[in-house]
Coordinates of C-alpha atoms in Angstrom, one line a residue:
Chain A
M555 CA 20.6 -17.4 18.1
S556 CA 19.6 -14.9 20.8
E557 CA 21.8 -12.1 18.7
F558 CA 19.6 -12.9 15.8
F559 CA 16.2 -12.4 17.8
H560 CA 17.7 -9.7 19.0
M561 CA 17.9 -7.7 16.2
G562 CA 20.8 -5.5 17.0
G563 CA 18.2 -3.7 19.5
Y564 CA 15.3 -3.4 17.2
A565 CA 13.5 -6.6 17.9
A566 CA 10.3 -4.6 19.1
Y567 CA 10.1 -3.4 15.4
V568 CA 11.2 -6.0 13.1
W569 CA 9.4 -8.8 14.7
P570 CA 6.0 -7.3 15.0
A571 CA 6.5 -6.2 11.3
Y572 CA 6.8 -9.8 10.5
G573 CA 4.2 -10.8 12.7
I574 CA 1.5 -8.5 11.3
A575 CA 2.2 -9.4 8.2
A576 CA 1.8 -13.2 8.7
I577 CA -1.8 -13.0 10.7
V578 CA -3.0 -10.5 7.9
L579 CA -2.1 -13.0 5.2
L580 CA -2.7 -16.1 7.0
G581 CA -6.1 -14.7 8.4
L582 CA -7.4 -13.6 4.9
L583 CA -6.3 -16.8 3.5
A584 CA -8.5 -19.0 6.2
A585 CA -11.7 -16.7 6.0
T586 CA -11.4 -16.9 2.6
W587 CA -11.3 -20.8 2.6
K588 CA -14.1 -20.9 5.2
G589 CA -16.4 -18.5 2.7
L590 CA -15.9 -20.6 0.1
R591 CA -16.8 -23.9 1.7
D592 CA -19.8 -22.5 2.9
A593 CA -20.7 -21.3 -0.1
E594 CA -20.0 -24.6 -1.8
A595 CA -22.2 -26.1 1.0
T596 CA -25.0 -23.5 0.5
L597 CA -24.9 -23.9 -3.3
K598 CA -24.8 -28.0 -3.0
A599 CA -28.0 -27.9 -0.7
L600 CA -30.0 -25.6 -3.1
E601 CA -29.2 -27.7 -5.9
S602 CA -30.4 -31.1 -4.5
A603 CA -33.1 -29.1 -3.3
H604 CA -34.2 -28.1 -6.5
P605 CA -33.1 -31.0 -8.7
G606 CA -34.4 -29.2 -12.0
R607 CA -32.9 -26.0 -10.9
R608 CA -35.3 -23.3 -11.5
R609 CA -37.9 -25.8 -13.0
A610 CA -38.3 -27.0 -9.5
R611 CA -42.2 -26.2 -9.3
A612 CA -43.5 -29.4 -7.4
A613 CA -47.0 -27.9 -5.6
G614 CA -46.2 -28.0 -1.8
Q615 CA -42.6 -27.6 -1.7
R616 CA -41.4 -24.1 -0.3
P617 CA -38.1 -23.5 -1.1
S618 CA -37.8 -20.8 1.0
D619 CA -37.9 -22.7 4.0
K620 CA -34.9 -24.8 2.6
S621 CA -32.6 -21.7 2.8
A622 CA -33.7 -20.2 6.0
G623 CA -30.7 -22.6 7.5
T624 CA -28.4 -20.6 5.9
P625 CA -29.3 -17.0 6.1
A626 CA -25.8 -15.8 6.6
E627 CA -25.1 -16.1 2.7
A628 CA -28.3 -14.7 1.4
S629 CA -26.9 -11.3 2.7
E630 CA -23.8 -11.5 1.1
Chain B
M1109 CA -22.3 -2.0 -30.2
T1110 CA -22.8 1.9 -29.9
R1111 CA -24.0 1.7 -26.2
K1112 CA -20.7 0.3 -25.7
K1113 CA -19.0 2.9 -27.5
R1114 CA -20.7 5.9 -25.8
R1115 CA -20.0 4.1 -22.3
L1116 CA -16.5 4.2 -23.2
T1117 CA -16.4 7.7 -24.5
M1118 CA -18.3 8.8 -21.2
L1119 CA -15.8 7.2 -19.3
G1120 CA -12.9 8.4 -21.1
L1121 CA -14.1 11.9 -20.6
A1122 CA -15.0 11.6 -17.0
L1123 CA -11.6 10.2 -16.2
L1124 CA -10.2 12.8 -18.2
G1125 CA -12.1 15.8 -16.0
L1126 CA -11.4 13.8 -13.2
G1127 CA -7.6 13.8 -13.8
T1128 CA -7.6 17.5 -14.8
A1129 CA -9.6 18.5 -11.7
T1130 CA -7.0 17.0 -9.5
A1131 CA -4.0 18.2 -11.1
L1132 CA -5.6 21.7 -10.6
A1133 CA -6.2 21.1 -7.1
L1134 CA -2.8 20.0 -6.2
T1135 CA -1.5 22.9 -8.1
A1136 CA -3.4 25.1 -6.0
F1137 CA -2.2 23.5 -2.7
Q1138 CA 1.1 23.2 -3.5
D1139 CA 1.9 25.1 -0.5
N1140 CA 0.0 23.0 1.9
I1141 CA 1.3 19.9 0.8
V1142 CA 4.7 20.7 1.1
F1143 CA 6.0 19.2 4.2
F1144 CA 9.0 21.1 5.2
Y1145 CA 10.8 24.3 3.9
S1146 CA 14.5 24.4 2.8
P1147 CA 16.8 26.9 4.1
S1148 CA 16.9 28.3 0.8
Q1149 CA 13.3 28.4 1.1
L1150 CA 13.2 30.4 4.1
Q1151 CA 15.3 33.3 2.5
T1152 CA 12.4 34.2 0.4
Q1153 CA 9.2 32.9 2.7
Q1154 CA 7.9 34.7 5.4
V1155 CA 7.3 32.5 8.4
G1156 CA 7.4 35.2 11.3
D1157 CA 6.4 33.5 14.6
R1158 CA 4.4 30.8 13.4
N1159 CA 5.2 27.1 13.6
F1160 CA 6.7 25.5 10.7
R1161 CA 9.4 22.6 9.5
L1162 CA 12.9 23.3 8.6
G1163 CA 14.3 20.2 6.2
G1164 CA 17.7 19.7 5.1
L1165 CA 21.4 18.2 6.0
V1166 CA 22.8 17.9 9.2
E1167 CA 26.2 20.0 8.5
E1168 CA 29.1 17.9 9.1
G1169 CA 30.8 18.8 12.6
S1170 CA 27.8 21.3 13.5
V1171 CA 26.6 18.8 16.1
H1172 CA 27.0 19.7 19.9
K1173 CA 25.5 18.6 23.2
Q1174 CA 25.3 21.8 25.3
P1175 CA 26.5 21.4 28.9
D1176 CA 22.9 20.9 30.3
G1177 CA 23.0 17.1 28.6
V1178 CA 19.3 17.5 26.8
T1179 CA 20.0 20.4 24.6
T1180 CA 21.7 19.7 21.0
A1181 CA 22.7 22.5 18.9
F1182 CA 23.4 22.1 15.3
R1183 CA 22.8 23.5 11.8
V1184 CA 20.7 22.5 9.0
T1185 CA 21.9 23.2 5.5
D1186 CA 20.8 22.9 2.1
T1187 CA 24.5 23.6 1.0
A1188 CA 23.3 26.9 -0.4
H1189 CA 22.0 28.4 3.2
T1190 CA 22.4 27.2 6.9
V1191 CA 20.1 27.8 9.7
D1192 CA 21.0 27.6 13.5
V1193 CA 19.1 24.9 15.2
S1194 CA 18.5 24.3 18.8
Y1195 CA 16.6 21.2 20.1
R1196 CA 16.0 19.6 23.8
G1197 CA 15.3 16.0 23.8
Q1198 CA 15.5 12.6 22.5
L1199 CA 17.3 12.5 19.0
P1200 CA 16.1 9.3 16.5
D1201 CA 18.4 6.8 15.6
L1202 CA 19.0 8.0 12.3
F1203 CA 20.3 11.5 13.7
R1204 CA 23.9 12.0 12.4
E1205 CA 25.6 14.3 10.6
G1206 CA 25.5 14.7 7.0
Q1207 CA 21.9 13.0 6.9
G1208 CA 18.7 14.4 6.3
V1209 CA 16.7 16.0 8.8
V1210 CA 13.2 17.5 9.4
A1211 CA 12.6 19.8 12.5
E1212 CA 9.6 21.4 13.3
G1213 CA 9.8 24.5 15.6
R1214 CA 9.9 28.4 15.1
M1215 CA 12.5 30.8 14.7
A1216 CA 13.4 32.6 17.6
N1217 CA 16.2 35.4 17.7
G1218 CA 17.8 33.9 14.2
V1219 CA 17.7 30.5 15.5
F1220 CA 15.3 27.7 14.9
V1221 CA 14.1 26.2 18.1
A1222 CA 12.9 22.9 17.3
R1223 CA 10.0 20.9 19.1
E1224 CA 10.6 17.9 17.1
V1225 CA 13.4 16.6 14.9
L1226 CA 12.4 13.8 12.5
A1227 CA 15.6 12.0 10.8
K1228 CA 14.9 11.7 6.9
H1229 CA 16.9 9.1 4.9
D1230 CA 17.8 8.8 1.5
E1231 CA 17.0 6.0 -1.3
K1232 CA 20.2 4.1 -0.9
Y1233 CA 20.3 1.0 0.9
M1234 CA 23.8 -1.4 1.1
P1235 CA 25.4 -3.5 3.4
P1236 CA 28.3 -1.4 5.6
E1237 CA 31.1 -3.3 3.9
V1238 CA 30.1 -2.1 0.5
S1239 CA 29.8 1.4 1.9
E1240 CA 33.2 0.8 3.4
A1241 CA 35.0 -0.2 0.2
L1242 CA 33.0 2.3 -1.6
K1243 CA 34.4 5.2 0.5
Q1244 CA 38.0 3.7 0.5
A1245 CA 37.9 3.6 -3.8
G1246 CA 36.9 7.3 -3.6
V1247 CA 33.5 7.0 -5.4
Y1248 CA 31.5 7.1 -2.3
K1249 CA 28.7 9.5 -2.6
N1250 CA 27.8 11.2 0.3
P1251 CA 23.8 10.6 1.1
A1252 CA 23.6 14.8 1.1
E1253 CA 24.2 14.5 -2.7
S1254 CA 20.8 13.3 -3.0
E1255 CA 19.4 15.4 -0.3
T1256 CA 20.4 18.6 -1.8
K1257 CA 19.2 17.6 -5.2
T1258 CA 15.5 17.6 -3.5
A1259 CA 16.5 20.5 -1.7
K1260 CA 17.6 22.6 -4.9
K1261 CA 14.8 21.6 -6.9
E1262 CA 12.3 24.0 -5.0
Chain C
M767 CA -27.4 -18.6 -19.6
H768 CA -24.6 -17.5 -21.4
R769 CA -23.6 -15.0 -18.4
F770 CA -22.2 -17.8 -16.7
A771 CA -20.4 -19.4 -19.8
N772 CA -17.5 -17.0 -19.1
P773 CA -17.7 -17.9 -15.5
A774 CA -17.9 -21.6 -16.0
R775 CA -14.6 -21.3 -18.5
F776 CA -12.6 -19.1 -15.6
L777 CA -13.3 -21.8 -12.9
R778 CA -11.9 -24.5 -15.3
L779 CA -9.1 -22.4 -16.0
S780 CA -8.6 -21.3 -12.1
A781 CA -8.8 -24.5 -11.2
A782 CA -5.7 -25.5 -13.3
L783 CA -3.7 -22.7 -12.4
L784 CA -4.3 -22.9 -8.7
P785 CA -2.0 -25.5 -7.4
W786 CA 0.8 -23.6 -9.3
C787 CA 0.0 -20.5 -7.9
A788 CA -0.5 -22.2 -4.4
G789 CA 3.1 -24.0 -5.1
A790 CA 4.9 -20.5 -6.0
T791 CA 3.6 -19.1 -2.8
V792 CA 4.9 -21.5 -0.5
I793 CA 8.6 -21.7 -2.4
L794 CA 8.7 -17.8 -2.8
M795 CA 7.7 -17.3 0.6
I796 CA 10.1 -19.5 2.1
L797 CA 13.2 -18.1 -0.1
G798 CA 11.9 -14.5 0.8
L799 CA 11.6 -15.3 4.3
W800 CA 15.0 -17.0 4.8
L801 CA 17.1 -14.2 2.2
S802 CA 15.1 -11.6 4.6
L803 CA 15.9 -12.5 7.6
F804 CA 19.5 -14.5 7.0
G805 CA 20.7 -14.0 3.6
S806 CA 21.0 -10.5 3.7
P807 CA 23.0 -8.0 5.5
P808 CA 22.3 -5.3 7.7
D809 CA 22.2 -1.4 6.4
Y810 CA 24.8 0.8 6.5
Q811 CA 22.9 3.3 7.8
Q812 CA 19.3 1.7 9.4
G813 CA 21.0 -1.6 10.6
E814 CA 19.0 -4.6 11.0
T815 CA 15.6 -2.5 10.7
V816 CA 15.9 -2.7 7.0
R817 CA 14.9 -5.9 7.5
I818 CA 11.1 -4.7 7.8
M819 CA 11.7 -3.2 4.2
Y820 CA 11.5 -6.6 3.0
I821 CA 7.6 -7.0 4.0
H822 CA 6.9 -3.1 4.0
V823 CA 7.7 -2.7 0.1
P824 CA 6.3 -5.4 -1.3
A825 CA 3.3 -4.6 0.6
A826 CA 3.2 -1.3 -1.0
W827 CA 3.6 -2.5 -4.3
M828 CA 1.3 -4.9 -4.1
S829 CA -1.4 -2.3 -2.7
L830 CA -0.9 -0.1 -5.7
F831 CA -0.6 -3.2 -8.2
V832 CA -4.0 -5.0 -6.9
Y833 CA -6.0 -1.0 -6.6
T834 CA -4.7 -0.5 -10.2
N835 CA -6.0 -4.0 -11.6
M836 CA -9.6 -3.4 -9.4
A837 CA -9.7 -0.4 -11.8
V838 CA -9.2 -1.7 -14.9
A839 CA -11.6 -4.6 -14.2
A840 CA -14.1 -1.5 -12.9
A841 CA -13.8 0.1 -16.3
V842 CA -14.6 -3.0 -17.9
G843 CA -17.6 -4.0 -15.9
L844 CA -19.0 -0.6 -16.5
V845 CA -18.1 -0.4 -20.6
W846 CA -18.5 -3.9 -21.3
K847 CA -20.8 -5.2 -18.3
H848 CA -18.5 -8.3 -18.0
P849 CA -19.9 -10.2 -15.1
L850 CA -16.4 -11.4 -14.0
A851 CA -14.9 -8.1 -14.2
D852 CA -17.2 -7.0 -11.3
L853 CA -16.6 -9.9 -9.3
F854 CA -12.8 -9.8 -9.8
A855 CA -12.9 -6.2 -8.2
K856 CA -14.9 -7.4 -5.2
A857 CA -13.0 -10.3 -4.8
A858 CA -9.4 -8.6 -4.9
A859 CA -10.5 -5.7 -2.5
P860 CA -10.1 -7.3 0.8
I861 CA -6.9 -8.4 -0.1
G862 CA -5.5 -4.9 -1.4
A863 CA -6.8 -3.6 1.8
G864 CA -5.0 -6.4 3.5
F865 CA -1.7 -5.5 1.8
T866 CA -2.2 -1.6 2.3
F867 CA -2.7 -2.1 5.9
V868 CA 0.4 -4.4 6.3
C869 CA 2.1 -1.5 4.3
L870 CA 0.9 1.1 6.9
V871 CA 1.3 -0.8 10.1
T872 CA 5.2 -2.0 8.9
G873 CA 6.1 1.5 7.8
S874 CA 5.0 2.8 11.2
L875 CA 6.7 0.1 12.8
W876 CA 10.0 1.1 10.9
G877 CA 9.5 5.0 10.9
A878 CA 9.6 4.9 15.0
P879 CA 13.0 4.2 15.4
M880 CA 14.4 5.3 12.2
W881 CA 12.7 9.1 11.8
G882 CA 11.7 9.5 15.4
T883 CA 8.0 9.4 14.6
W884 CA 5.1 6.5 14.3
W885 CA 3.2 8.8 11.7
V886 CA 3.6 12.2 10.0
W887 CA 1.1 13.9 7.5
D888 CA 3.4 14.1 4.5
A889 CA 1.9 13.4 0.9
R890 CA 3.3 9.9 0.9
L891 CA 1.7 8.7 4.2
T892 CA -1.2 10.9 4.0
S893 CA -2.3 9.6 0.1
V894 CA -1.5 5.5 1.3
L895 CA -3.9 6.2 3.8
I896 CA -6.6 7.5 1.5
L897 CA -5.7 4.4 -0.5
F898 CA -6.5 2.3 2.4
F899 CA -10.0 3.9 3.0
L900 CA -10.9 3.7 -0.7
Y901 CA -10.4 0.1 -0.5
L902 CA -12.8 0.2 2.7
G903 CA -15.2 2.7 1.2
Y904 CA -15.3 0.5 -1.6
M905 CA -16.1 -2.7 0.2
A906 CA -18.9 -0.9 1.9
L907 CA -20.4 0.5 -1.2
V908 CA -20.9 -2.8 -3.4
N909 CA -22.6 -4.3 0.1
A910 CA -24.5 -1.1 0.6
F911 CA -27.4 -2.0 -2.2
D912 CA -30.0 -4.0 -1.8
D913 CA -29.5 -4.7 -5.4
P914 CA -26.1 -6.2 -5.9
Q915 CA -26.0 -4.8 -9.7
R916 CA -26.3 -1.3 -8.4
G917 CA -23.6 -1.9 -5.8
M918 CA -21.1 -3.0 -8.1
K919 CA -21.9 -0.2 -10.1
A920 CA -21.8 2.4 -7.4
G921 CA -18.5 0.5 -6.3
N922 CA -16.8 0.6 -10.1
V923 CA -17.6 4.2 -10.1
L924 CA -15.6 4.8 -6.7
L925 CA -12.9 2.7 -7.7
L926 CA -12.6 4.5 -11.0
V927 CA -12.4 8.0 -9.5
G928 CA -10.1 6.5 -7.2
I929 CA -7.5 5.5 -9.3
V930 CA -6.0 9.3 -9.4
N931 CA -4.6 8.6 -6.2
V932 CA -2.2 5.9 -7.5
P933 CA -0.1 8.2 -9.5
I934 CA -0.2 10.8 -6.4
I935 CA 1.0 8.1 -4.4
K936 CA 3.7 7.0 -6.9
F937 CA 5.0 10.4 -7.3
S938 CA 4.4 12.0 -4.1
V939 CA 7.7 11.7 -3.2
D940 CA 9.4 13.6 -6.1
W941 CA 6.9 15.9 -6.7
W942 CA 6.8 17.5 -3.1
N943 CA 9.0 17.8 0.1
T944 CA 7.9 14.6 2.1
L945 CA 9.5 12.8 4.8
H946 CA 9.3 9.5 2.9
Q947 CA 12.3 8.9 0.9
P948 CA 12.2 8.4 -2.9
A949 CA 11.7 4.9 -4.8
S950 CA 14.7 2.7 -4.6
V951 CA 13.8 0.2 -7.0
M952 CA 11.5 2.0 -9.6
R953 CA 13.5 4.7 -10.4
M954 CA 15.1 6.2 -13.4
G955 CA 19.0 5.5 -13.4
G956 CA 18.4 1.8 -12.2
P957 CA 18.0 0.7 -8.5
S958 CA 19.8 2.3 -5.8
I959 CA 20.1 -0.7 -3.4
D960 CA 22.6 -3.3 -3.2
P961 CA 21.8 -6.7 -5.2
S962 CA 22.1 -8.6 -1.7
M963 CA 19.1 -6.6 -0.6
L964 CA 17.4 -6.6 -3.7
A965 CA 17.0 -10.2 -3.9
P966 CA 14.8 -10.8 -0.7
L967 CA 12.9 -7.5 -1.7
L968 CA 12.1 -9.1 -5.2
A969 CA 11.6 -12.8 -3.4
M970 CA 8.9 -11.4 -1.2
A971 CA 7.2 -9.3 -3.5
G972 CA 7.3 -12.7 -5.8
A973 CA 5.3 -14.5 -2.8
F974 CA 3.1 -11.7 -2.3
T975 CA 1.9 -11.6 -6.4
A976 CA 1.3 -15.3 -6.1
Y977 CA -0.3 -15.4 -2.6
F978 CA -3.0 -12.4 -4.4
L979 CA -3.6 -14.8 -7.6
S980 CA -4.2 -17.7 -5.2
V981 CA -6.5 -15.6 -3.1
V982 CA -7.9 -14.0 -5.9
F983 CA -9.0 -17.2 -7.5
L984 CA -10.4 -18.7 -4.5
R985 CA -12.5 -15.5 -3.7
L986 CA -13.5 -15.3 -7.2
R987 CA -14.9 -18.8 -6.8
T988 CA -16.6 -18.3 -3.9
E989 CA -18.5 -15.0 -5.6
I990 CA -19.5 -17.3 -8.5
N991 CA -21.4 -19.6 -6.2
Q992 CA -22.6 -16.8 -4.2
R993 CA -24.2 -15.4 -7.5
K994 CA -25.3 -19.3 -8.2
I995 CA -26.9 -19.5 -4.8
Q996 CA -28.7 -15.8 -5.6
T997 CA -30.1 -17.0 -9.1
L998 CA -31.3 -20.2 -7.4
R999 CA -33.0 -18.3 -4.6
L1000 CA -34.5 -15.6 -6.7
S1001 CA -35.9 -18.7 -8.9
A1002 CA -37.0 -20.5 -6.1
A1003 CA -39.0 -17.2 -4.5
A1004 CA -40.4 -16.5 -7.9
D1005 CA -41.8 -20.3 -8.1
G1006 CA -42.8 -20.4 -4.3
T1007 CA -45.0 -17.1 -4.7
R1008 CA -46.5 -18.6 -8.1
G1009 CA -47.3 -21.9 -6.3

């Protein structure tokens, strides 16, 4: 088994190559997943704040206040 | 509909122009994109005293460790011409006789004095047993074959 | 609302396809990793370092495959003004950049012991580095404008300009003297690679493709949501000023 991890003396090159690929692919998947959850949550909040969607014209309601909670998405 | 067609035509023309410009630029810079010169190219190329890269195959039986222990002498060949090379330092793991090599350095008294030696490998991959079996069957092709093809093309 | 008609259909389609792509990713990744690390022999010249190839080469293929798809989408976006095409390019870019990064790093890790150098400025390596910068430049460009439509348009133009780099990468090893060796699989006269080594390579390539499809579906879903959010906010802001 230790021979397997030794990789014929090239362990220092082979394992980092697999490690980098794993980090990039898993990291990208995690970031994608988080972005989707955030976007879905924001969309839900906005839609429930304006049930009639763009028809939400009730006097006194300031929709911009609602969106101020998640400014990060606004710039995306 | 006509607007879409016009956009499509413009896009096609732009890509065509871009492709032509790139092709022209690459042809013009052909010399600078060349990573190394083969021994045959050296016969016609004026290199003088400047630094350049020499590429080819390490000639079979030409590798000799010098008495000082750190200098290696070998010959680089493209089967048509050969160049004597001398190099002080650590050689890459893939450096071996019959394999491709790219050395950077300059000519001094008819010998190419390398500052850096890089191993070049070919596009063949196989297990050791297969290469052994091919050798025994007599159909083994030296890695040199594909290398000389590249070298001769110039 | 006809602009959302197609995205809505796409969302349904992608929801149906996603489980299959995700399942294929997991299965092919396990198979590919097993073949790469246990089920394949060392190379007769390069020994165990040949195992880096099973990551490096599929990542390199993906970097070109993703970019080509993005460029086609950019052309569709520019000519037919299809909103999904724009969003596809934007969603795919980080994945393509990721694959290009993996390709460059694993190539470096492979070159260090075998070639004797981490990096050389030969035509192949340089053109792949340019591809990486094209991805990064595209991602920066689409986000650089206040008006997302203009950002998309600028990004699409960059993608189409950059497409010349794709054949340059592919044929650089044939056109010029490079330190990088010529193609082993997609070449005239068939692969010059032993079947026992071709199997892990193709399994990993399949895994990477399935991964790309899965993640790009998720990212497209996010992009479509973002666009809806933007529309809602704009209309809400318009209402706010009116009211």
